[in-house]
Amino acid sequence: MANRSGQHGRRRTRAEWWAMVRASPYLPAMVLVLLITAAAGLFAGSYTYALANPTPRHIPIAVIGAEQAPEVRRFLAESQRSLDDSLVVRHYDTAAAAKEAIEDQRVFAVVTAQPPGVRLDLSSASGQSVAQVLGQVATAAGPALRMPVDVVDVVPLQHGDPRGLAIFYISLAAVIIGFVGATQFSVHAAALNPVERIGFTALYAVCGGFAIAAMADWVLGALRLPYLESWAILSLTMFTSGMVFTMFNTLVGRWAILPTWGLMVLLGNPSSGGAVSWPLLPSLLGHIGRWLPPGASVNAQHTAVYFGAHQHVLPFLVLGGWALVACAVFWIWRNRHPGGRESANAHAPRSGSWKVVGEKPVEDLS
């Protein structure tokens, strides 16, 4: 009796307490509660930090000729004062060269003398948020300088997208559905082998890209898309996003949604330039956004819709590079991926092997 009471009265060691915690059915739920709480705060914080208070930091505009007219100099000085010296003035020899710079998205506006005042040609299609800031500054500068300032939108947004957000929304849909599709494959199509998984990811990316483009253009009429190019960009975005999740699923297993969400949603979408143009984003986000899949997708789609003759190769290289790296990591370490028939068969009992029945090992002859 003394021994029994002594055993029941003995304090559990730290290792025993930890073993009890690890064996508890509530531990995974509590971990998820903490992770979801942190994700909620980070999600709200990342978007609020990037998008709630856009501030001009680096806005390139064009002037024609090295020597500006007095009206242009006065207008630039007043604009710099209003924008805390965030304008970056670039000089072009001719009006045609300045227009080419707008089409190539190297500048957001062109200032020319129009005695007794100035003319500001801006491009809403280059970035609605930047165009709005420049337009407000120009409108206020006229009365302050006591001279007329004529503001002309030379590349306006399409009528179905007056705030310039539709491209951001369709790119966001491609990013999120891209990795959500891959998560569903990991749950409901776990038996897919590596080549099959890549192939089916490409298949739903092509189908999903078609559906997104059709909804935005044919059904809602929000955008007039260059359909084949837009479809290709959306499909490549979905495939890249799906394979990024698959890569992380290979590296970190069931927790793959955490780095995927962090990269694509918490960091990638606010820095993409889709909701707020990059000159108004915090400096770090403005620089890294174009190197992440969401930013590359927005840039490629934006150029395809509004500046089709000046499409850039960089966004496609970024999307293709992420897709290639993700596929390579998945393929090289495919044996670590939790799915696949080969992986399941490797852990199944083989003929003549031993398995445990009750307390005794018996030979499995099935």
Tab-separated table of C-alpha atoms in Angstrom:
chain	number	residue	atom	x	y	z
A	1	MET	CA	0.000	0.000	0.000
A	2	ALA	CA	2.856	2.352	0.846
A	3	ASN	CA	4.499	1.719	-2.520
A	4	ARG	CA	1.245	2.364	-4.363
A	5	SER	CA	0.544	5.602	-2.535
A	6	GLY	CA	4.132	6.647	-3.118
A	7	GLN	CA	3.781	6.017	-6.834
A	8	HIS	CA	0.510	7.982	-7.070
A	9	GLY	CA	1.937	10.823	-5.003
A	10	ARG	CA	5.134	11.131	-7.113
A	11	ARG	CA	5.420	14.344	-9.087
A	12	ARG	CA	5.624	13.982	-12.824
A	13	THR	CA	8.874	15.052	-14.416
A	14	ARG	CA	9.076	17.739	-17.062
A	15	ALA	CA	9.590	15.077	-19.727
A	16	GLU	CA	6.452	13.277	-18.614
A	17	TRP	CA	4.423	16.488	-18.691
A	18	TRP	CA	5.721	17.244	-22.190
A	19	ALA	CA	4.843	13.711	-23.312
A	20	MET	CA	1.295	14.219	-22.017
A	21	VAL	CA	1.005	17.529	-23.858
A	22	ARG	CA	2.241	16.016	-27.098
A	23	ALA	CA	-0.217	13.149	-26.776
A	24	SER	CA	-3.157	15.463	-26.135
A	25	PRO	CA	-5.772	15.687	-28.914
A	26	TYR	CA	-6.062	19.424	-28.163
A	27	LEU	CA	-2.442	20.296	-29.035
A	28	PRO	CA	-2.913	20.514	-32.835
A	29	ALA	CA	-6.051	22.582	-32.347
A	30	MET	CA	-4.272	25.038	-30.036
A	31	VAL	CA	-1.337	25.349	-32.448
A	32	LEU	CA	-3.778	26.105	-35.251
A	33	VAL	CA	-5.581	28.693	-33.115
A	34	LEU	CA	-2.277	30.492	-32.509
A	35	LEU	CA	-1.270	30.298	-36.168
A	36	ILE	CA	-4.639	31.548	-37.413
A	37	THR	CA	-4.525	34.406	-34.915
A	38	ALA	CA	-1.046	35.411	-36.082
A	39	ALA	CA	-2.054	35.068	-39.739
A	40	ALA	CA	-5.080	37.318	-39.219
A	41	GLY	CA	-2.975	40.051	-37.659
A	42	LEU	CA	-0.236	39.778	-40.273
A	43	PHE	CA	-2.753	39.784	-43.114
A	44	ALA	CA	-4.413	42.962	-41.859
A	45	GLY	CA	-1.057	44.538	-41.063
A	46	SER	CA	0.564	43.832	-44.422
A	47	TYR	CA	-2.302	45.301	-46.444
A	48	THR	CA	-2.773	48.279	-44.108
A	49	TYR	CA	0.948	49.057	-44.125
A	50	ALA	CA	1.189	48.904	-47.917
A	51	LEU	CA	-2.160	50.231	-49.095
A	52	ALA	CA	-3.927	52.324	-46.446
A	53	ASN	CA	-1.828	55.487	-46.793
A	54	PRO	CA	-0.084	55.632	-50.194
A	55	THR	CA	2.776	58.145	-50.110
A	56	PRO	CA	4.738	59.418	-53.143
A	57	ARG	CA	8.341	58.280	-52.996
A	58	HIS	CA	9.762	58.068	-56.500
A	59	ILE	CA	7.604	59.265	-59.424
A	60	PRO	CA	9.391	59.577	-62.774
A	61	ILE	CA	8.008	62.253	-65.121
A	62	ALA	CA	9.286	63.578	-68.439
A	63	VAL	CA	10.138	67.046	-69.712
A	64	ILE	CA	11.213	67.880	-73.237
A	65	GLY	CA	14.640	69.425	-73.721
A	66	ALA	CA	17.384	70.238	-71.244
A	67	GLU	CA	16.334	73.888	-70.924
A	68	GLN	CA	12.727	74.258	-69.816
A	69	ALA	CA	10.518	77.266	-70.285
A	70	PRO	CA	10.004	79.444	-67.168
A	71	GLU	CA	6.453	78.136	-66.787
A	72	VAL	CA	7.707	74.527	-66.695
A	73	ARG	CA	10.390	75.337	-64.117
A	74	ARG	CA	7.877	77.075	-61.858
A	75	PHE	CA	5.413	74.195	-62.188
A	76	LEU	CA	8.083	71.594	-61.377
A	77	ALA	CA	9.273	73.561	-58.346
A	78	GLU	CA	5.715	73.846	-56.992
A	79	SER	CA	5.034	70.161	-57.664
A	80	GLN	CA	8.243	69.103	-55.937
A	81	ARG	CA	7.279	71.184	-52.917
A	82	SER	CA	3.836	69.551	-52.776
A	83	LEU	CA	5.228	66.042	-53.221
A	84	ASP	CA	8.210	66.340	-50.861
A	85	ASP	CA	10.747	66.180	-53.721
A	86	SER	CA	9.510	62.762	-54.845
A	87	LEU	CA	9.441	63.663	-58.560
A	88	VAL	CA	12.245	62.249	-60.687
A	89	VAL	CA	12.548	64.476	-63.767
A	90	ARG	CA	13.806	62.821	-66.955
A	91	HIS	CA	14.709	64.828	-70.036
A	92	TYR	CA	13.780	63.826	-73.589
A	93	ASP	CA	14.743	65.581	-76.776
A	94	THR	CA	11.395	65.342	-78.562
A	95	ALA	CA	7.711	64.944	-77.806
A	96	ALA	CA	7.774	61.608	-79.643
A	97	ALA	CA	10.528	60.320	-77.350
A	98	ALA	CA	8.581	61.417	-74.269
A	99	LYS	CA	5.441	59.692	-75.577
A	100	GLU	CA	7.490	56.532	-76.170
A	101	ALA	CA	8.632	56.700	-72.543
A	102	ILE	CA	4.984	56.725	-71.404
A	103	GLU	CA	4.142	53.775	-73.661
A	104	ASP	CA	7.160	51.893	-72.301
A	105	GLN	CA	6.057	52.759	-68.717
A	106	ARG	CA	9.311	54.512	-67.873
A	107	VAL	CA	7.487	57.727	-66.905
A	108	PHE	CA	3.988	58.507	-65.640
A	109	ALA	CA	3.508	61.950	-67.169
A	110	VAL	CA	4.983	64.567	-69.516
A	111	VAL	CA	5.184	68.284	-68.738
A	112	THR	CA	5.343	70.736	-71.654
A	113	ALA	CA	5.112	74.514	-71.902
A	114	GLN	CA	1.788	75.857	-73.128
A	115	PRO	CA	2.131	79.646	-72.668
A	116	PRO	CA	1.011	81.302	-70.568
A	117	GLY	CA	0.859	78.033	-68.590
A	118	VAL	CA	1.808	74.358	-68.872
A	119	ARG	CA	0.240	71.111	-70.021
A	120	LEU	CA	0.476	67.876	-68.049
A	121	ASP	CA	-0.072	64.718	-70.090
A	122	LEU	CA	-0.565	61.862	-67.664
A	123	SER	CA	-1.410	58.184	-68.083
A	124	SER	CA	-4.068	56.692	-65.816
A	125	ALA	CA	-3.367	53.321	-67.389
A	126	SER	CA	0.203	53.464	-66.098
A	127	GLY	CA	-1.096	53.673	-62.540
A	128	GLN	CA	-4.412	55.167	-61.478
A	129	SER	CA	-3.197	56.016	-57.981
A	130	VAL	CA	-0.146	57.905	-59.321
A	131	ALA	CA	-2.230	59.682	-61.970
A	132	GLN	CA	-4.666	60.777	-59.273
A	133	VAL	CA	-1.850	62.212	-57.147
A	134	LEU	CA	-0.294	64.060	-60.113
A	135	GLY	CA	-3.676	65.370	-61.227
A	136	GLN	CA	-4.472	66.741	-57.759
A	137	VAL	CA	-1.071	68.417	-57.498
A	138	ALA	CA	-1.406	69.968	-60.953
A	139	THR	CA	-4.913	71.244	-60.213
A	140	ALA	CA	-3.701	72.895	-57.000
A	141	ALA	CA	-0.555	74.314	-58.649
A	142	GLY	CA	-2.475	76.426	-61.171
A	143	PRO	CA	-4.104	78.827	-58.669
A	144	ALA	CA	-0.948	78.872	-56.522
A	145	LEU	CA	1.195	79.933	-59.497
A	146	ARG	CA	-1.549	82.059	-61.076
A	147	MET	CA	-1.229	80.372	-64.419
A	148	PRO	CA	-3.346	77.827	-66.316
A	149	VAL	CA	-2.438	74.141	-65.989
A	150	ASP	CA	-4.080	71.867	-68.532
A	151	VAL	CA	-4.299	68.207	-67.406
A	152	VAL	CA	-4.890	65.617	-70.159
A	153	ASP	CA	-5.204	61.851	-69.658
A	154	VAL	CA	-3.455	60.508	-72.768
A	155	VAL	CA	-3.840	56.790	-71.883
A	156	PRO	CA	-7.114	56.491	-69.919
A	157	LEU	CA	-8.428	53.402	-68.181
A	158	GLN	CA	-11.140	51.335	-69.808
A	159	HIS	CA	-14.736	52.349	-69.044
A	160	GLY	CA	-15.523	49.091	-67.270
A	161	ASP	CA	-12.602	49.570	-64.867
A	162	PRO	CA	-12.580	53.258	-63.819
A	163	ARG	CA	-10.399	52.657	-60.745
A	164	GLY	CA	-7.927	50.355	-62.452
A	165	LEU	CA	-8.440	47.450	-60.029
A	166	ALA	CA	-9.810	44.760	-62.336
A	167	ILE	CA	-6.343	43.590	-63.389
A	168	PHE	CA	-5.352	43.290	-59.736
A	169	TYR	CA	-8.472	41.266	-58.972
A	170	ILE	CA	-8.074	38.781	-61.813
A	171	SER	CA	-4.382	38.338	-60.971
A	172	LEU	CA	-5.283	37.853	-57.299
A	173	ALA	CA	-7.819	35.191	-58.299
A	174	ALA	CA	-5.181	33.347	-60.330
A	175	VAL	CA	-2.684	33.439	-57.454
A	176	ILE	CA	-5.062	32.270	-54.718
A	177	ILE	CA	-6.968	29.662	-56.729
A	178	GLY	CA	-3.628	28.432	-58.035
A	179	PHE	CA	-2.319	27.368	-54.647
A	180	VAL	CA	-5.746	26.447	-53.238
A	181	GLY	CA	-6.078	23.987	-56.127
A	182	ALA	CA	-2.738	22.442	-55.200
A	183	THR	CA	-3.815	22.100	-51.558
A	184	GLN	CA	-6.932	20.237	-52.684
A	185	PHE	CA	-4.798	17.910	-54.793
A	186	SER	CA	-2.721	17.123	-51.709
A	187	VAL	CA	-5.893	16.148	-49.821
A	188	HIS	CA	-8.225	14.638	-52.411
A	189	ALA	CA	-5.794	13.468	-55.111
A	190	ALA	CA	-2.890	12.374	-52.942
A	191	ALA	CA	-2.258	9.277	-55.065
A	192	LEU	CA	-0.960	11.319	-58.015
A	193	ASN	CA	2.653	10.570	-58.871
A	194	PRO	CA	5.054	13.491	-59.545
A	195	VAL	CA	4.606	13.700	-63.326
A	196	GLU	CA	0.841	13.347	-62.960
A	197	ARG	CA	0.735	16.027	-60.260
A	198	ILE	CA	2.617	18.506	-62.441
A	199	GLY	CA	0.444	17.619	-65.422
A	200	PHE	CA	-2.843	18.055	-63.586
A	201	THR	CA	-1.620	21.310	-62.043
A	202	ALA	CA	-0.945	22.577	-65.565
A	203	LEU	CA	-4.380	21.344	-66.675
A	204	TYR	CA	-6.342	23.192	-63.976
A	205	ALA	CA	-4.149	26.266	-64.564
A	206	VAL	CA	-5.079	26.344	-68.254
A	207	CYS	CA	-8.776	25.785	-67.508
A	208	GLY	CA	-8.790	28.257	-64.624
A	209	GLY	CA	-6.990	30.942	-66.630
A	210	PHE	CA	-9.596	30.586	-69.367
A	211	ALA	CA	-12.442	30.886	-66.839
A	212	ILE	CA	-11.015	34.008	-65.166
A	213	ALA	CA	-10.421	35.776	-68.484
A	214	ALA	CA	-13.860	34.794	-69.785
A	215	MET	CA	-15.572	36.093	-66.636
A	216	ALA	CA	-13.756	39.444	-66.680
A	217	ASP	CA	-14.178	40.035	-70.422
A	218	TRP	CA	-17.055	38.086	-71.933
A	219	VAL	CA	-19.411	37.822	-68.947
A	220	LEU	CA	-18.876	41.041	-66.955
A	221	GLY	CA	-17.328	43.255	-69.632
A	222	ALA	CA	-15.036	44.870	-67.049
A	223	LEU	CA	-12.000	44.630	-69.327
A	224	ARG	CA	-11.398	44.201	-73.024
A	225	LEU	CA	-8.579	41.707	-72.893
A	226	PRO	CA	-6.113	40.613	-75.547
A	227	TYR	CA	-7.644	37.233	-74.885
A	228	LEU	CA	-4.946	34.726	-75.790
A	229	GLU	CA	-2.172	36.705	-74.105
A	230	SER	CA	-4.228	37.376	-70.982
A	231	TRP	CA	-5.287	33.730	-70.825
A	232	ALA	CA	-1.637	32.650	-71.076
A	233	ILE	CA	-0.565	35.054	-68.290
A	234	LEU	CA	-3.344	33.907	-65.955
A	235	SER	CA	-2.611	30.242	-66.655
A	236	LEU	CA	1.108	30.698	-66.041
A	237	THR	CA	0.281	32.529	-62.803
A	238	MET	CA	-1.993	29.729	-61.594
A	239	PHE	CA	0.545	27.049	-62.497
A	240	THR	CA	3.361	28.914	-60.751
A	241	SER	CA	1.278	29.454	-57.624
A	242	GLY	CA	0.211	25.805	-57.540
A	243	MET	CA	3.758	24.550	-57.956
A	244	VAL	CA	5.068	26.903	-55.271
A	245	PHE	CA	2.674	25.243	-52.816
A	246	THR	CA	3.760	21.819	-54.076
A	247	MET	CA	7.403	22.805	-53.535
A	248	PHE	CA	6.723	23.848	-49.948
A	249	ASN	CA	4.608	20.718	-49.446
A	250	THR	CA	7.696	18.728	-50.410
A	251	LEU	CA	9.993	20.693	-48.095
A	252	VAL	CA	7.851	21.200	-44.982
A	253	GLY	CA	4.971	18.757	-45.388
A	254	ARG	CA	1.547	19.592	-43.999
A	255	TRP	CA	2.602	23.099	-42.947
A	256	ALA	CA	3.191	24.129	-46.572
A	257	ILE	CA	0.258	26.552	-46.564
A	258	LEU	CA	2.144	28.836	-44.137
A	259	PRO	CA	5.120	29.788	-46.352
A	260	THR	CA	2.879	29.775	-49.431
A	261	TRP	CA	0.402	32.174	-47.842
A	262	GLY	CA	3.215	34.349	-46.538
A	263	LEU	CA	4.972	34.597	-49.891
A	264	MET	CA	1.955	34.951	-52.152
A	265	VAL	CA	-0.616	36.791	-50.033
A	266	LEU	CA	1.068	38.590	-47.138
A	267	LEU	CA	4.075	39.778	-49.159
A	268	GLY	CA	3.316	39.279	-52.838
A	269	ASN	CA	-0.141	40.819	-53.286
A	270	PRO	CA	0.358	44.105	-51.364
A	271	SER	CA	3.658	44.685	-53.195
A	272	SER	CA	2.328	43.762	-56.644
A	273	GLY	CA	1.444	47.330	-57.645
A	274	GLY	CA	-2.062	46.263	-58.605
A	275	ALA	CA	-4.015	48.158	-55.944
A	276	VAL	CA	-1.461	50.934	-55.376
A	277	SER	CA	1.230	51.684	-57.968
A	278	TRP	CA	4.820	50.975	-56.976
A	279	PRO	CA	5.923	54.675	-56.691
A	280	LEU	CA	3.457	55.052	-53.787
A	281	LEU	CA	4.401	51.864	-51.947
A	282	PRO	CA	6.918	51.667	-49.094
A	283	SER	CA	10.360	51.510	-50.693
A	284	LEU	CA	11.160	47.878	-49.873
A	285	LEU	CA	7.819	46.609	-51.168
A	286	GLY	CA	8.134	48.741	-54.292
A	287	HIS	CA	11.450	47.081	-55.124
A	288	ILE	CA	10.746	43.443	-54.316
A	289	GLY	CA	7.166	43.248	-55.602
A	290	ARG	CA	8.095	42.881	-59.263
A	291	TRP	CA	10.304	39.856	-58.427
A	292	LEU	CA	7.451	37.867	-56.858
A	293	PRO	CA	4.776	35.964	-58.823
A	294	PRO	CA	1.822	38.267	-57.956
A	295	GLY	CA	3.723	41.391	-59.009
A	296	ALA	CA	5.009	39.762	-62.180
A	297	SER	CA	1.477	38.666	-63.068
A	298	VAL	CA	0.023	42.158	-62.534
A	299	ASN	CA	2.817	43.777	-64.555
A	300	ALA	CA	2.482	41.367	-67.477
A	301	GLN	CA	-1.312	41.652	-67.535
A	302	HIS	CA	-1.282	45.428	-67.187
A	303	THR	CA	1.114	45.825	-70.115
A	304	ALA	CA	-0.843	43.347	-72.232
A	305	VAL	CA	-4.106	45.260	-71.726
A	306	TYR	CA	-2.887	48.851	-72.105
A	307	PHE	CA	0.557	48.810	-73.741
A	308	GLY	CA	0.485	45.696	-75.892
A	309	ALA	CA	3.160	46.912	-78.325
A	310	HIS	CA	5.594	47.417	-75.426
A	311	GLN	CA	5.315	44.118	-73.553
A	312	HIS	CA	8.306	43.392	-71.298
A	313	VAL	CA	10.023	40.041	-70.944
A	314	LEU	CA	10.915	40.412	-67.240
A	315	PRO	CA	7.486	39.466	-65.788
A	316	PHE	CA	7.438	36.272	-67.844
A	317	LEU	CA	10.981	35.430	-66.739
A	318	VAL	CA	9.959	35.939	-63.108
A	319	LEU	CA	6.870	33.729	-63.397
A	320	GLY	CA	8.719	31.111	-65.415
A	321	GLY	CA	11.680	31.178	-63.039
A	322	TRP	CA	9.519	30.580	-59.970
A	323	ALA	CA	7.662	27.783	-61.767
A	324	LEU	CA	10.917	26.154	-62.903
A	325	VAL	CA	12.509	26.319	-59.445
A	326	ALA	CA	9.349	24.958	-57.799
A	327	CYS	CA	9.120	22.061	-60.265
A	328	ALA	CA	12.837	21.303	-59.872
A	329	VAL	CA	12.671	21.236	-56.069
A	330	PHE	CA	9.574	19.027	-56.174
A	331	TRP	CA	11.157	16.651	-58.681
A	332	ILE	CA	14.574	16.383	-56.975
A	333	TRP	CA	13.032	15.708	-53.547
A	334	ARG	CA	9.869	14.000	-54.810
A	335	ASN	CA	10.406	11.074	-52.433
A	336	ARG	CA	9.801	13.468	-49.535
A	337	HIS	CA	6.437	14.582	-50.898
A	338	PRO	CA	3.592	13.073	-48.841
A	339	GLY	CA	1.575	12.048	-51.918
A	340	GLY	CA	1.992	9.554	-54.728
A	341	ARG	CA	1.246	5.886	-55.272
A	342	GLU	CA	4.938	5.043	-55.179
A	343	SER	CA	5.221	6.562	-51.703
A	344	ALA	CA	2.121	4.684	-50.502
A	345	ASN	CA	3.366	1.395	-51.912
A	346	ALA	CA	6.758	1.880	-50.300
A	347	HIS	CA	5.124	1.891	-46.866
A	348	ALA	CA	2.682	-0.952	-47.541
A	349	PRO	CA	3.441	-4.444	-46.126
A	350	ARG	CA	5.130	-6.646	-48.725
A	351	SER	CA	4.691	-10.385	-49.235
A	352	GLY	CA	6.700	-12.337	-46.732
A	353	SER	CA	7.297	-9.350	-44.463
A	354	TRP	CA	6.524	-9.234	-40.755
A	355	LYS	CA	3.728	-7.248	-39.178
A	356	VAL	CA	2.426	-6.951	-35.629
A	357	VAL	CA	-0.841	-8.610	-34.665
A	358	GLY	CA	-1.766	-8.032	-31.072
A	359	GLU	CA	1.503	-8.350	-29.149
A	360	LYS	CA	3.263	-10.881	-31.417
A	361	PRO	CA	4.989	-10.425	-34.772
A	362	VAL	CA	3.690	-12.820	-37.388
A	363	GLU	CA	4.762	-13.325	-40.961
A	364	ASP	CA	2.516	-11.714	-43.591
A	365	LEU	CA	2.162	-14.253	-46.412
A	366	SER	CA	-0.623	-12.475	-48.279
